[in-house]
Coordinates of C-alpha atoms in Angstrom, one line a residue:
Chain B
M1467 CA 198.0 -49.5 22.7
S1468 CA 200.2 -51.1 25.2
K1469 CA 203.0 -49.2 26.9
T1470 CA 206.6 -49.1 25.6
I1471 CA 209.5 -50.4 27.7
Q1472 CA 210.6 -46.8 28.0
E1473 CA 207.2 -45.8 29.4
I1474 CA 207.1 -48.6 31.9
Q1475 CA 210.6 -47.7 33.1
E1476 CA 209.5 -44.2 33.6
E1477 CA 206.5 -45.4 35.6
I1478 CA 208.8 -47.5 37.8
V1479 CA 211.2 -44.6 38.3
D1480 CA 208.2 -42.4 39.4
E1481 CA 207.1 -45.0 41.9
F1482 CA 210.5 -45.2 43.5
A1483 CA 210.8 -41.5 43.6
M1484 CA 208.1 -41.4 46.3
F1485 CA 210.4 -43.1 48.8
D1486 CA 212.7 -41.0 51.0
D1487 CA 215.1 -43.7 52.2
W1488 CA 216.6 -47.0 51.4
M1489 CA 214.4 -48.8 53.9
Q1490 CA 211.2 -47.8 52.1
R1491 CA 212.7 -48.7 48.7
Y1492 CA 213.7 -52.1 50.0
E1493 CA 210.4 -52.7 51.7
Y1494 CA 208.7 -52.0 48.3
M1495 CA 211.1 -54.4 46.5
I1496 CA 210.3 -57.1 49.1
E1497 CA 206.6 -56.5 48.4
L1498 CA 207.2 -56.7 44.7
G1499 CA 209.1 -59.9 45.2
K1500 CA 206.3 -61.4 47.2
A1501 CA 203.8 -60.5 44.5
L1502 CA 205.8 -61.9 41.6
P1503 CA 203.6 -64.4 39.8
L1504 CA 205.1 -67.8 40.3
I1505 CA 206.9 -69.6 37.5
D1506 CA 205.6 -73.0 36.5
E1507 CA 207.5 -75.5 38.7
K1508 CA 208.5 -77.5 35.6
Y1509 CA 210.7 -74.5 34.4
K1510 CA 212.6 -74.4 37.7
I1511 CA 215.4 -76.5 36.2
D1512 CA 219.1 -76.0 36.0
E1513 CA 219.0 -75.0 32.4
N1514 CA 217.0 -72.0 33.4
L1515 CA 219.3 -70.9 36.2
I1516 CA 221.2 -67.7 35.8
K1517 CA 224.8 -67.9 36.6
G1518 CA 226.5 -65.3 38.7
C1519 CA 223.9 -65.0 41.3
Q1520 CA 224.4 -65.7 45.0
S1521 CA 220.7 -66.6 45.2
K1522 CA 219.1 -68.9 42.6
V1523 CA 217.3 -67.2 39.8
W1524 CA 215.3 -69.1 37.2
V1525 CA 214.0 -67.4 34.1
H1526 CA 211.8 -68.9 31.5
A1527 CA 210.9 -67.2 28.2
E1528 CA 208.1 -68.0 25.8
L1529 CA 207.0 -66.4 22.6
K1530 CA 203.3 -65.4 22.5
D1531 CA 202.0 -63.4 19.5
E1532 CA 205.4 -62.2 18.6
K1533 CA 205.9 -61.0 22.1
L1534 CA 208.4 -62.4 24.5
V1535 CA 206.9 -63.3 27.9
F1536 CA 209.2 -63.9 30.9
T1537 CA 208.4 -65.8 34.1
A1538 CA 210.9 -66.1 36.8
D1539 CA 211.5 -67.0 40.4
S1540 CA 214.3 -66.7 43.0
D1541 CA 214.9 -68.3 46.4
A1542 CA 215.8 -64.9 47.8
I1543 CA 213.1 -62.3 48.2
I1544 CA 215.1 -59.1 47.4
T1545 CA 216.4 -60.8 44.3
K1546 CA 212.8 -61.7 43.5
G1547 CA 211.9 -58.0 43.8
I1548 CA 214.6 -57.1 41.4
V1549 CA 213.5 -59.8 39.0
A1550 CA 209.9 -58.5 39.3
I1551 CA 211.0 -55.0 38.3
L1552 CA 212.9 -56.3 35.3
I1553 CA 210.1 -58.5 34.2
R1554 CA 207.6 -55.7 34.5
A1555 CA 209.8 -53.6 32.2
F1556 CA 210.8 -56.2 29.7
S1557 CA 208.2 -58.9 29.5
N1558 CA 205.5 -58.9 26.9
H1559 CA 207.4 -56.9 24.3
H1560 CA 208.7 -57.7 20.9
P1561 CA 212.2 -59.2 21.1
S1562 CA 213.7 -56.3 19.1
A1563 CA 212.4 -53.8 21.6
I1564 CA 213.9 -55.8 24.4
I1565 CA 217.3 -56.0 22.7
E1566 CA 217.3 -52.2 22.1
A1567 CA 216.0 -51.2 25.6
D1568 CA 218.5 -49.4 27.8
T1569 CA 218.7 -50.1 31.6
K1570 CA 219.5 -46.7 32.9
F1571 CA 216.3 -46.8 35.0
I1572 CA 218.1 -49.1 37.4
D1573 CA 220.3 -46.2 38.3
D1574 CA 217.4 -43.9 38.6
I1575 CA 215.6 -46.0 41.1
G1576 CA 218.6 -46.2 43.4
L1577 CA 219.5 -49.8 42.7
K1578 CA 222.8 -48.8 41.0
E1579 CA 224.7 -50.7 43.6
H1580 CA 223.3 -53.9 42.3
L1581 CA 224.6 -53.2 38.8
S1582 CA 228.2 -53.6 39.7
P1583 CA 229.5 -56.9 38.4
T1584 CA 230.9 -57.8 41.8
R1585 CA 227.5 -57.8 43.4
A1586 CA 226.5 -61.3 44.0
N1587 CA 222.8 -61.0 43.0
G1588 CA 223.8 -60.8 39.4
L1589 CA 221.5 -58.1 38.2
V1590 CA 223.9 -57.7 35.3
S1591 CA 223.6 -61.4 34.5
M1592 CA 219.9 -61.2 34.7
I1593 CA 219.6 -58.4 32.2
K1594 CA 222.1 -60.1 29.9
Q1595 CA 220.0 -63.3 30.1
L1596 CA 216.8 -61.5 29.2
K1597 CA 218.5 -59.9 26.3
M1598 CA 220.0 -63.2 25.2
Y1599 CA 216.5 -64.8 25.1
A1600 CA 215.3 -61.8 23.0
V1601 CA 218.2 -62.3 20.6
A1602 CA 217.4 -66.0 20.3
Y1603 CA 213.7 -65.5 19.8
Q1604 CA 214.2 -62.7 17.3
T1605 CA 216.1 -65.1 15.0
Q1606 CA 213.1 -67.4 15.2
L1607 CA 210.8 -64.7 14.1
K1608 CA 212.8 -63.9 11.0
Chain V
M892 CA 265.5 -59.0 64.3
S893 CA 263.4 -60.5 67.0
I894 CA 259.6 -60.3 67.2
A895 CA 258.2 -57.8 69.6
T896 CA 256.7 -59.9 72.4
N897 CA 256.1 -57.5 75.2
N898 CA 252.4 -57.6 75.4
I899 CA 250.6 -54.3 75.9
A900 CA 247.6 -54.4 78.1
F901 CA 244.6 -55.2 75.9
N902 CA 242.6 -52.1 75.4
V903 CA 240.2 -52.2 72.5
D904 CA 239.6 -48.5 72.3
E905 CA 243.4 -47.9 72.0
I906 CA 243.7 -50.7 69.4
R907 CA 240.9 -49.2 67.3
K908 CA 242.9 -46.0 66.9
D909 CA 245.4 -48.0 64.9
F910 CA 242.7 -48.8 62.2
P911 CA 241.7 -45.6 60.4
I912 CA 239.0 -47.5 58.3
L913 CA 237.0 -48.2 61.4
N914 CA 236.1 -44.6 61.6
R915 CA 234.3 -44.5 58.3
E916 CA 230.7 -44.6 57.5
V917 CA 228.9 -47.0 55.2
N918 CA 225.4 -46.1 53.9
G919 CA 225.1 -43.4 56.4
Y920 CA 226.0 -45.6 59.4
P921 CA 229.3 -46.1 61.2
L922 CA 231.0 -49.1 59.7
V923 CA 230.7 -52.4 61.6
Y924 CA 233.2 -54.7 60.0
F925 CA 232.4 -58.4 60.6
D926 CA 234.0 -59.9 57.5
N927 CA 237.4 -60.5 59.1
A928 CA 237.6 -64.1 57.9
A929 CA 237.6 -62.8 54.3
T930 CA 240.2 -60.2 55.0
S931 CA 241.3 -58.3 58.1
Q932 CA 241.7 -54.6 58.3
T933 CA 245.1 -52.9 58.2
P934 CA 246.7 -51.0 61.1
K935 CA 248.6 -47.8 60.6
Q936 CA 251.8 -49.5 61.6
V937 CA 251.6 -51.8 58.6
M938 CA 250.6 -48.9 56.3
D939 CA 253.6 -47.0 57.6
A940 CA 255.9 -49.9 56.7
I941 CA 254.5 -49.8 53.1
V942 CA 254.9 -46.0 52.8
D943 CA 258.4 -46.3 54.3
Y944 CA 259.4 -48.8 51.8
Y945 CA 258.3 -46.8 48.8
S946 CA 259.5 -43.5 50.3
N947 CA 262.9 -44.6 51.4
Y948 CA 264.4 -47.8 50.0
N949 CA 262.4 -49.2 47.1
A950 CA 264.8 -51.3 45.1
N951 CA 265.0 -54.8 43.6
I952 CA 266.5 -57.3 46.0
H953 CA 269.2 -60.0 46.1
R954 CA 271.2 -58.9 43.1
G955 CA 272.0 -55.2 43.3
V956 CA 275.3 -54.2 44.7
H957 CA 274.0 -50.7 45.5
S958 CA 273.1 -49.6 49.0
L959 CA 269.4 -49.3 48.4
S960 CA 269.1 -52.8 47.0
Q961 CA 271.0 -54.1 50.0
E962 CA 268.8 -52.2 52.4
A963 CA 265.7 -53.6 50.7
T964 CA 267.2 -57.1 50.8
D965 CA 268.0 -56.8 54.5
K966 CA 264.5 -55.7 55.3
Y967 CA 262.9 -58.4 53.1
E968 CA 265.1 -61.2 54.6
G969 CA 264.5 -59.7 58.0
A970 CA 260.7 -60.1 57.5
R971 CA 261.4 -63.7 56.5
R972 CA 263.2 -64.3 59.8
K973 CA 260.4 -62.6 61.7
I974 CA 257.9 -65.0 60.1
Q975 CA 260.2 -67.9 60.7
Q976 CA 260.4 -67.0 64.4
H977 CA 256.6 -66.4 64.6
F978 CA 255.8 -69.9 63.3
N979 CA 258.9 -71.3 65.0
A980 CA 260.4 -72.8 61.8
E981 CA 263.8 -74.3 62.3
K982 CA 265.3 -72.5 59.3
A983 CA 264.6 -69.2 57.6
H984 CA 264.8 -70.8 54.1
E985 CA 261.9 -73.1 55.1
I986 CA 259.8 -70.0 54.7
I987 CA 258.9 -69.4 51.1
F988 CA 257.2 -66.2 50.2
T989 CA 254.1 -66.7 48.0
S990 CA 251.3 -64.5 46.8
G991 CA 249.0 -66.1 49.4
T992 CA 247.6 -69.4 50.7
T993 CA 246.2 -70.5 47.3
H994 CA 249.6 -70.0 45.7
G995 CA 251.2 -72.1 48.5
I996 CA 248.8 -74.9 48.0
N997 CA 249.2 -74.9 44.3
L998 CA 253.0 -74.9 44.6
V999 CA 252.9 -78.1 46.8
A1000 CA 250.2 -79.8 44.7
S1001 CA 252.1 -79.2 41.5
G1002 CA 255.3 -80.5 43.1
F1003 CA 253.6 -83.7 44.1
A1004 CA 252.7 -84.4 40.5
S1005 CA 256.2 -85.8 40.1
I1006 CA 255.9 -87.9 43.3
L1007 CA 252.4 -89.5 43.2
K1008 CA 251.7 -92.6 41.2
K1009 CA 248.5 -94.1 39.9
G1010 CA 246.5 -95.6 42.7
D1011 CA 248.1 -93.5 45.4
E1012 CA 245.6 -91.9 47.7
I1013 CA 245.3 -88.4 49.1
L1014 CA 242.9 -87.4 51.9
V1015 CA 241.2 -84.1 52.1
S1016 CA 238.7 -82.9 54.7
A1017 CA 235.1 -82.2 54.1
L1018 CA 235.6 -78.8 55.7
E1019 CA 237.8 -77.4 53.1
H1020 CA 237.8 -74.1 51.1
H1021 CA 237.7 -74.7 47.4
S1022 CA 241.3 -73.6 47.2
N1023 CA 242.2 -76.7 49.2
I1024 CA 240.1 -79.0 47.1
V1025 CA 240.5 -78.0 43.4
P1026 CA 244.3 -78.1 43.2
W1027 CA 244.2 -81.7 44.6
Q1028 CA 241.5 -82.7 42.1
M1029 CA 243.7 -81.4 39.3
L1030 CA 246.6 -83.3 40.8
C1031 CA 244.6 -86.5 40.8
E1032 CA 243.6 -86.0 37.2
K1033 CA 247.2 -85.6 36.3
T1034 CA 248.6 -88.5 38.3
G1035 CA 245.8 -91.0 38.6
A1036 CA 245.9 -90.7 42.4
I1037 CA 242.6 -91.0 44.2
L1038 CA 241.0 -88.3 46.3
K1039 CA 239.2 -89.4 49.4
V1040 CA 237.2 -87.2 51.8
I1041 CA 237.2 -87.2 55.6
P1042 CA 233.6 -86.6 56.5
M1043 CA 232.2 -84.2 59.0
N1044 CA 229.4 -84.4 61.6
E1045 CA 226.4 -82.2 62.3
Q1046 CA 228.5 -79.9 64.6
G1047 CA 230.9 -79.2 61.8
E1048 CA 233.7 -81.3 63.2
L1049 CA 235.7 -83.9 61.3
I1050 CA 235.0 -87.5 62.2
Y1051 CA 238.3 -88.6 63.4
E1052 CA 237.4 -92.3 63.3
S1053 CA 236.6 -92.0 59.6
F1054 CA 239.9 -90.4 59.0
E1055 CA 241.6 -93.4 60.7
E1056 CA 239.6 -95.8 58.6
L1057 CA 240.5 -93.9 55.4
L1058 CA 244.2 -93.7 56.2
S1059 CA 246.3 -96.6 54.8
E1060 CA 249.7 -97.4 53.4
K1061 CA 248.4 -96.1 50.1
T1062 CA 247.8 -92.6 51.6
K1063 CA 250.6 -90.3 50.4
M1064 CA 249.2 -87.0 51.6
V1065 CA 246.6 -85.5 53.9
F1066 CA 245.3 -81.9 53.4
L1067 CA 243.1 -80.0 55.7
N1068 CA 242.6 -76.6 57.2
H1069 CA 243.6 -75.7 60.7
V1070 CA 240.4 -73.7 61.1
S1071 CA 237.4 -74.0 58.8
N1072 CA 236.6 -70.7 57.0
A1073 CA 232.9 -71.3 56.7
L1074 CA 232.3 -72.6 60.3
G1075 CA 235.3 -71.6 62.4
T1076 CA 235.9 -75.2 63.6
I1077 CA 239.4 -75.7 64.9
N1078 CA 240.6 -79.1 63.6
P1079 CA 242.6 -81.5 65.8
I1080 CA 245.6 -81.1 63.5
K1081 CA 248.3 -82.4 65.8
K1082 CA 246.5 -85.7 66.3
I1083 CA 245.9 -86.0 62.5
I1084 CA 249.5 -85.1 61.6
D1085 CA 250.9 -87.7 64.0
K1086 CA 248.6 -90.4 62.8
A1087 CA 249.3 -89.6 59.1
H1088 CA 253.0 -89.8 59.7
E1089 CA 252.6 -93.3 61.2
K1090 CA 251.6 -94.3 57.7
G1091 CA 254.2 -92.2 56.0
A1092 CA 251.8 -89.7 54.6
A1093 CA 252.8 -86.0 54.3
V1094 CA 250.5 -83.4 55.7
L1095 CA 249.7 -79.9 54.4
I1096 CA 247.8 -77.6 56.7
D1097 CA 245.9 -74.6 55.4
G1098 CA 246.5 -72.1 58.1
A1099 CA 244.8 -69.1 56.5
Q1100 CA 241.9 -68.9 59.0
A1101 CA 244.0 -70.0 62.0
A1102 CA 246.8 -67.6 61.6
P1103 CA 244.9 -64.5 62.8
H1104 CA 243.9 -66.3 66.0
I1105 CA 246.3 -69.0 66.8
K1106 CA 250.1 -68.9 66.8
A1107 CA 251.0 -72.2 65.2
D1108 CA 254.4 -73.8 66.1
V1109 CA 255.3 -75.8 63.0
Q1110 CA 258.1 -77.8 64.8
A1111 CA 255.9 -78.8 67.7
L1112 CA 253.1 -79.7 65.2
D1113 CA 255.7 -81.6 63.1
V1114 CA 253.7 -80.5 60.1
D1115 CA 255.2 -80.9 56.6
F1116 CA 253.6 -77.9 55.0
Y1117 CA 251.8 -74.9 56.5
V1118 CA 250.4 -72.1 54.4
V1119 CA 249.0 -68.7 55.3
S1120 CA 248.0 -65.4 53.8
A1121 CA 249.2 -62.0 55.2
H1122 CA 245.9 -60.2 54.5
K1123 CA 244.0 -62.3 57.0
M1124 CA 246.4 -61.2 59.8
C1125 CA 246.6 -57.4 59.4
G1126 CA 249.0 -57.6 56.5
P1127 CA 248.5 -56.6 52.8
T1128 CA 246.9 -58.7 50.1
G1129 CA 248.9 -60.5 47.5
V1130 CA 251.5 -62.0 49.9
G1131 CA 251.7 -65.1 52.1
I1132 CA 254.1 -67.8 53.0
L1133 CA 254.5 -71.5 52.5
Y1134 CA 256.4 -73.2 55.3
G1135 CA 257.8 -76.5 54.2
K1136 CA 260.2 -78.9 56.0
E1137 CA 263.6 -78.5 54.3
E1138 CA 263.7 -82.2 53.2
W1139 CA 260.3 -81.8 51.5
L1140 CA 261.2 -78.5 49.8
N1141 CA 264.4 -80.1 48.5
K1142 CA 262.4 -83.0 47.1
L1143 CA 259.8 -80.9 45.3
P1144 CA 260.7 -79.5 41.8
P1145 CA 260.5 -75.7 41.2
Y1146 CA 257.0 -74.4 40.6
Q1147 CA 257.9 -71.6 38.2
G1148 CA 260.9 -70.8 36.1
G1149 CA 262.5 -67.4 35.9
G1150 CA 265.0 -65.1 37.5
E1151 CA 266.0 -65.5 41.1
M1152 CA 265.4 -69.2 41.1
I1153 CA 268.5 -70.3 39.2
A1154 CA 272.1 -70.8 40.1
T1155 CA 273.5 -71.1 36.6
V1156 CA 271.8 -71.0 33.2
S1157 CA 273.0 -72.3 29.9
F1158 CA 270.9 -73.8 27.0
E1159 CA 272.2 -77.2 27.9
K1160 CA 271.5 -77.2 31.6
T1161 CA 270.2 -74.9 34.3
S1162 CA 270.8 -75.6 37.9
Y1163 CA 268.4 -74.3 40.5
A1164 CA 269.1 -72.0 43.3
E1165 CA 269.2 -73.0 46.9
L1166 CA 266.1 -72.7 49.1
P1167 CA 264.1 -70.5 49.4
H1168 CA 265.0 -68.9 46.1
K1169 CA 264.3 -72.1 44.1
F1170 CA 260.6 -71.4 44.7
E1171 CA 260.7 -67.6 44.4
A1172 CA 261.1 -67.0 40.7
G1173 CA 261.0 -63.4 39.5
T1174 CA 260.9 -60.2 41.5
P1175 CA 258.8 -60.9 44.6
N1176 CA 256.3 -58.7 46.4
I1177 CA 259.1 -57.0 48.3
C1178 CA 257.0 -54.4 49.9
G1179 CA 254.3 -57.0 50.7
G1180 CA 256.8 -59.3 52.4
I1181 CA 258.2 -56.4 54.5
A1182 CA 254.7 -55.3 55.5
F1183 CA 253.8 -58.8 56.4
G1184 CA 256.7 -58.7 58.8
A1185 CA 255.3 -55.5 60.3
A1186 CA 251.9 -57.1 60.7
I1187 CA 253.4 -60.1 62.5
D1188 CA 255.1 -57.6 64.8
Y1189 CA 251.9 -55.7 65.4
M1190 CA 249.9 -58.8 66.3
N1191 CA 252.6 -60.1 68.6
R1192 CA 252.8 -56.8 70.4
I1193 CA 249.1 -57.2 71.3
G1194 CA 249.8 -60.9 71.9
F1195 CA 248.0 -63.9 70.6
E1196 CA 246.8 -65.1 74.0
A1197 CA 245.2 -61.7 74.7
I1198 CA 243.7 -61.7 71.2
A1199 CA 242.2 -65.2 71.6
R1200 CA 240.8 -64.5 75.0
Y1201 CA 239.1 -61.3 73.8
E1202 CA 237.8 -62.8 70.6
D1203 CA 236.3 -65.8 72.6
E1204 CA 234.5 -63.3 74.7
L1205 CA 233.0 -61.6 71.6
L1206 CA 232.1 -65.0 70.2
D1207 CA 230.3 -66.1 73.3
Y1208 CA 228.5 -62.8 73.6
A1209 CA 227.3 -62.8 69.9
T1210 CA 226.3 -66.5 70.1
L1211 CA 224.2 -65.9 73.1
K1212 CA 222.5 -62.8 71.6
L1213 CA 221.9 -64.3 68.2
Q1214 CA 220.2 -67.3 69.8
E1215 CA 217.6 -65.0 71.3
I1216 CA 216.3 -64.4 67.8
E1217 CA 213.5 -66.7 66.8
G1218 CA 214.2 -69.1 64.1
M1219 CA 217.9 -68.8 64.5
K1220 CA 220.0 -71.8 63.3
L1221 CA 223.7 -71.8 63.9
Y1222 CA 226.1 -73.9 61.8
G1223 CA 229.3 -75.1 63.2
T1224 CA 228.8 -75.6 66.9
S1225 CA 232.0 -77.3 67.8
R1226 CA 233.4 -76.3 71.2
E1227 CA 236.7 -75.8 69.5
K1228 CA 236.2 -72.8 67.3
T1229 CA 237.4 -69.4 66.4
A1230 CA 235.3 -66.2 66.4
V1231 CA 233.2 -67.1 63.4
I1232 CA 229.4 -67.5 63.5
S1233 CA 227.6 -69.0 60.5
F1234 CA 223.9 -68.8 60.7
N1235 CA 220.5 -68.7 58.9
I1236 CA 217.1 -67.6 60.0
E1237 CA 214.3 -70.0 59.3
G1238 CA 212.5 -69.2 56.1
L1239 CA 214.9 -66.4 55.1
H1240 CA 217.6 -66.4 52.5
P1241 CA 221.1 -65.5 53.7
Y1242 CA 221.5 -63.1 50.8
D1243 CA 218.5 -61.1 51.8
I1244 CA 219.8 -60.7 55.4
G1245 CA 223.3 -59.8 54.2
T1246 CA 221.9 -57.2 51.8
L1247 CA 219.7 -55.5 54.4
V1248 CA 222.4 -55.4 57.2
D1249 CA 224.8 -53.9 54.7
K1250 CA 222.3 -51.1 54.2
M1251 CA 222.7 -50.6 57.9
G1252 CA 226.5 -50.3 57.7
I1253 CA 227.3 -53.8 58.7
A1254 CA 229.7 -55.9 56.6
V1255 CA 229.1 -59.7 56.9
R1256 CA 229.7 -62.4 54.3
T1257 CA 226.8 -64.3 52.7
G1258 CA 226.9 -67.3 50.4
H1259 CA 228.7 -70.6 50.4
H1260 CA 232.0 -69.1 51.5
C1261 CA 233.9 -71.1 48.8
A1262 CA 233.0 -74.2 50.7
Q1263 CA 230.1 -75.6 48.8
P1264 CA 230.6 -79.2 50.1
I1265 CA 229.8 -77.9 53.6
M1266 CA 226.6 -76.2 52.4
D1267 CA 225.6 -79.4 50.6
F1268 CA 226.1 -81.3 53.8
Y1269 CA 223.6 -79.0 55.6
K1270 CA 221.4 -78.8 52.4
I1271 CA 221.4 -75.0 52.4
P1272 CA 222.3 -72.5 49.7
G1273 CA 224.6 -70.7 52.1
T1274 CA 224.8 -68.9 55.4
V1275 CA 225.3 -65.5 56.8
R1276 CA 228.8 -65.4 58.4
A1277 CA 229.9 -62.9 60.9
S1278 CA 233.6 -63.2 61.8
F1279 CA 235.1 -61.1 64.5
S1280 CA 238.6 -59.7 65.1
F1281 CA 240.3 -58.3 68.2
Y1282 CA 239.4 -54.7 67.1
N1283 CA 235.6 -55.4 67.2
T1284 CA 233.5 -54.6 70.2
K1285 CA 230.4 -55.8 72.0
E1286 CA 228.7 -52.5 71.1
E1287 CA 229.2 -53.5 67.5
I1288 CA 227.7 -56.8 68.1
D1289 CA 224.6 -55.1 69.7
R1290 CA 224.2 -53.1 66.5
F1291 CA 224.6 -56.2 64.4
I1292 CA 221.9 -58.0 66.4
E1293 CA 219.5 -55.0 66.0
A1294 CA 220.2 -54.9 62.3
V1295 CA 219.5 -58.7 61.9
K1296 CA 216.2 -58.2 63.9
K1297 CA 215.3 -55.3 61.6
A1298 CA 216.1 -57.3 58.5
K1299 CA 214.1 -60.2 59.8
S1300 CA 211.0 -58.0 60.4
M1301 CA 211.3 -56.5 57.0
L1302 CA 211.6 -59.9 55.3
S1303 CA 208.9 -61.8 57.3

């Protein structure tokens, strides 16, 4: 039985709880960013770009066995780290679970500052985009 | 109502006491504010003017017969005269209060819609802020005029020869900034204004980035329009001015209709008020205008020569120190520039650097700085921009350099 989005989020929160200061948190995010599996180059196209980011973020979504799989990339490494966290939480789940998932864990791991709509990295836009894909693919499943 | 001109000796420690915000902490570190090109910080003297207005003589201006209204009107018009003197405009009514630079540009662009004809040409520089590109594009769509771009070179300077080639009898207007916001380049505006006038073209100079560093003399420049924002020069946000030569302002139609801007109104015919009221429809930002005057006073008390000298020192120091960092690439290396450094480090995204130095209490700007054409020229997504003001110090630059090095080691 694979983990629910909720369970994965809790796991991520636990991991981040080990860090004492911002520097460790960001070093970890940078590591996650570097480890993010690369998106197929053919998907790095303008249609897959997320608007509202200071750095470029491409997200591609694909349905596999009724589960939505995300791949993504960014030209900025911290943004890539944030994308990696989101993908770990949201990828490989049924679209309806993605639509329903809440995003409170972002607060809990000390990335709340990135949630403000004024932040140029567009975390809010990223989450919105992932959920939009889920909505679109859910209608396909029906 | 003269501007205070008696320069006090330049003492940055004393000056910093005027800016309460410089004492605060950000993310657990003392704030280092290097985003002055976006907005400058506000000295107590300007805050006092704002508090004084609301505490003692808040009233609507120009129409009231009561004392408060007259007091407010006197102060507001006094601020206009201070600004007039500061920019050496011939007449006070050539100073139009606006909500800021963007408003001033739009006011002129919209007015030219009734002057331009299909096939007319307007020139804009490659160094512009989006606010000095988009209104002209809209104007061209409306009128059928053609927008042409004066190119820049690798150092971030306009290519004067190309400007001369582009300029013709068809050119009706030339628009450029006095100082580039993204790179800090100081453009040779006097030369460009004179040349443009030879062909009968009007010139609008966006002075938003120059105003905090350079005291422009609009008569000596012979410029047709000069626009600035108060908030870049120690004043509040939401207020600025458009300087326009009287003959041009008389030629342009009003920008907005409303109260203040009329002489008489009937349903058959409305006649417009005299300058400057023709362009100041509705209740203006009274407090903002007065506070802008206080900001001009404040900066003149320190003195623009002293400010420029000190900021140049900061710029040289920071440039030297930054270049010691491996992989450093500076953008905008004109010898004529204000205290702005735009840079990238090889292999790193400006956004990552900006995010990490912010965690260390340092405010810089990252991104395209609303000047995407410049970024396209260098084929980069953006830069990190540190912009200094007269209240910054070399110690702050040292902390900034350390933070950049730390960010680099974290990201590499």
